[in-house]
XYZ file of C-alpha atoms in Angstrom:
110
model
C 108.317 366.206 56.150
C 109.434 363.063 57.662
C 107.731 360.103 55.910
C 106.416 358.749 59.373
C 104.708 361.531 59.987
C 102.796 361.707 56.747
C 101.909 358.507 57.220
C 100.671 359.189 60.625
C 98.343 361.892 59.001
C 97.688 359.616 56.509
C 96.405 356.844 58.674
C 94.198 359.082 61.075
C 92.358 360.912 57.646
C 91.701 357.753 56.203
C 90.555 356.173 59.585
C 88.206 359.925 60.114
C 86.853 359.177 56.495
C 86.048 355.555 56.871
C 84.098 356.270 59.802
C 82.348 358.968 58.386
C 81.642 356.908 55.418
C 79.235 354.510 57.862
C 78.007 357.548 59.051
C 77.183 358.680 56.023
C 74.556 356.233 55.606
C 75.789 355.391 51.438
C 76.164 358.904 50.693
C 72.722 359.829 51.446
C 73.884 362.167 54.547
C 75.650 364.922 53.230
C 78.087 366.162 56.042
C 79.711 362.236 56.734
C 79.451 361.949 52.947
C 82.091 365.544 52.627
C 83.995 364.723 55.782
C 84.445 360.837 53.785
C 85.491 362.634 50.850
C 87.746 365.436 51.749
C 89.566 362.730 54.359
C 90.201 360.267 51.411
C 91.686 362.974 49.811
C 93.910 364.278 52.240
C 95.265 360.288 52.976
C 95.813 359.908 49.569
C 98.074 363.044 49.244
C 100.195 361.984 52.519
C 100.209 358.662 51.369
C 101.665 359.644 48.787
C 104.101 361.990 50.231
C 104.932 358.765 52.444
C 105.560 356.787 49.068
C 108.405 359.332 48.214
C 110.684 357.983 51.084
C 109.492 354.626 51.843
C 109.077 351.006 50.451
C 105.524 350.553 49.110
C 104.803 347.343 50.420
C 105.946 348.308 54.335
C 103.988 351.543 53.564
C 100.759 349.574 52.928
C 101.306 347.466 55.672
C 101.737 350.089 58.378
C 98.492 352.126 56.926
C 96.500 349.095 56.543
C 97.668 347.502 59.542
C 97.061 350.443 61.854
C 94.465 351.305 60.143
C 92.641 348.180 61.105
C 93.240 347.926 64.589
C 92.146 351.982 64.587
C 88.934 351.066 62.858
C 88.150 348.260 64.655
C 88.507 350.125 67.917
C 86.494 352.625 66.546
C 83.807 350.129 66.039
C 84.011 348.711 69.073
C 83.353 351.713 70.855
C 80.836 354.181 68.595
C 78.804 350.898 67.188
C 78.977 348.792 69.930
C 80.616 346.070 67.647
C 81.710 342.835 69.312
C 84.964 341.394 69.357
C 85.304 338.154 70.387
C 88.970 336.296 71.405
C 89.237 335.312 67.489
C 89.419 338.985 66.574
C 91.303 340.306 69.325
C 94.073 337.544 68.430
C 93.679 338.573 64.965
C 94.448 342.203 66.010
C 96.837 341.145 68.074
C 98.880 339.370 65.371
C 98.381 342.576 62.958
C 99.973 344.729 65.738
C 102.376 342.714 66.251
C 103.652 342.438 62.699
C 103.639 346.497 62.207
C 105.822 346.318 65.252
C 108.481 343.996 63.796
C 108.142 345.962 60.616
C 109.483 348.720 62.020
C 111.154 347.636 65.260
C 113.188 344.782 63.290
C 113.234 344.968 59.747
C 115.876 346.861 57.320
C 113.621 347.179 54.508
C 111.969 350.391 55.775
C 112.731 353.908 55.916
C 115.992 355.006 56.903
């Protein structure tokens, strides 16, 4: 499997479980609480996959970088949270730097 592409699963379980972990109220809602579970599980396992081929550190900064503009959009538009021009600069800036990761730098997969 292409490492990008378990890393692309990766990213979208873990983003599934972490919302379903607010939903599951601090495991007091079983369904979100199983969904939160079974999708940490699954990014872990493609993460790891991903680990095979690919630096760690511009592993972690892809997942945690799109993961973070994912879950923040997430939040914005299920939970109504507000983002003011602070944190859309701040995602701004993360997106941009997981686009010179892989746009510009050598260090990554090959």
């Amino acid at each position: 499997m292409p490492p990008y592409l378990a890393l692309a699963i990766a990213i979208v379980a873990e983003v599934i479980a972490t919302t379903a972990l607010k939903q599951s109220a601090g495991f007091t809602r079983p369904m979100p609480m199983l969904v939160t579970v079974i999708g940490y599980s699954i990014a872990f396992y493609f993460l790891s996959l991903t680990l095979e081929r690919m630096p760690t550190g511009i592993t972690y900064a892809i997942w945690s970088g799109v993961g973070i503009v994912l879950i923040t959009a997430i939040a914005w538009l299920l939970h109504g949270q507000r983002l003011d021009g602070a944190s859309l600069a701040g995602i701004g800036l993360i997106m941009a730097g997981v686009l010179v990761l892989n746009l510009f730098s050598k260090a990554g997969a090959g």
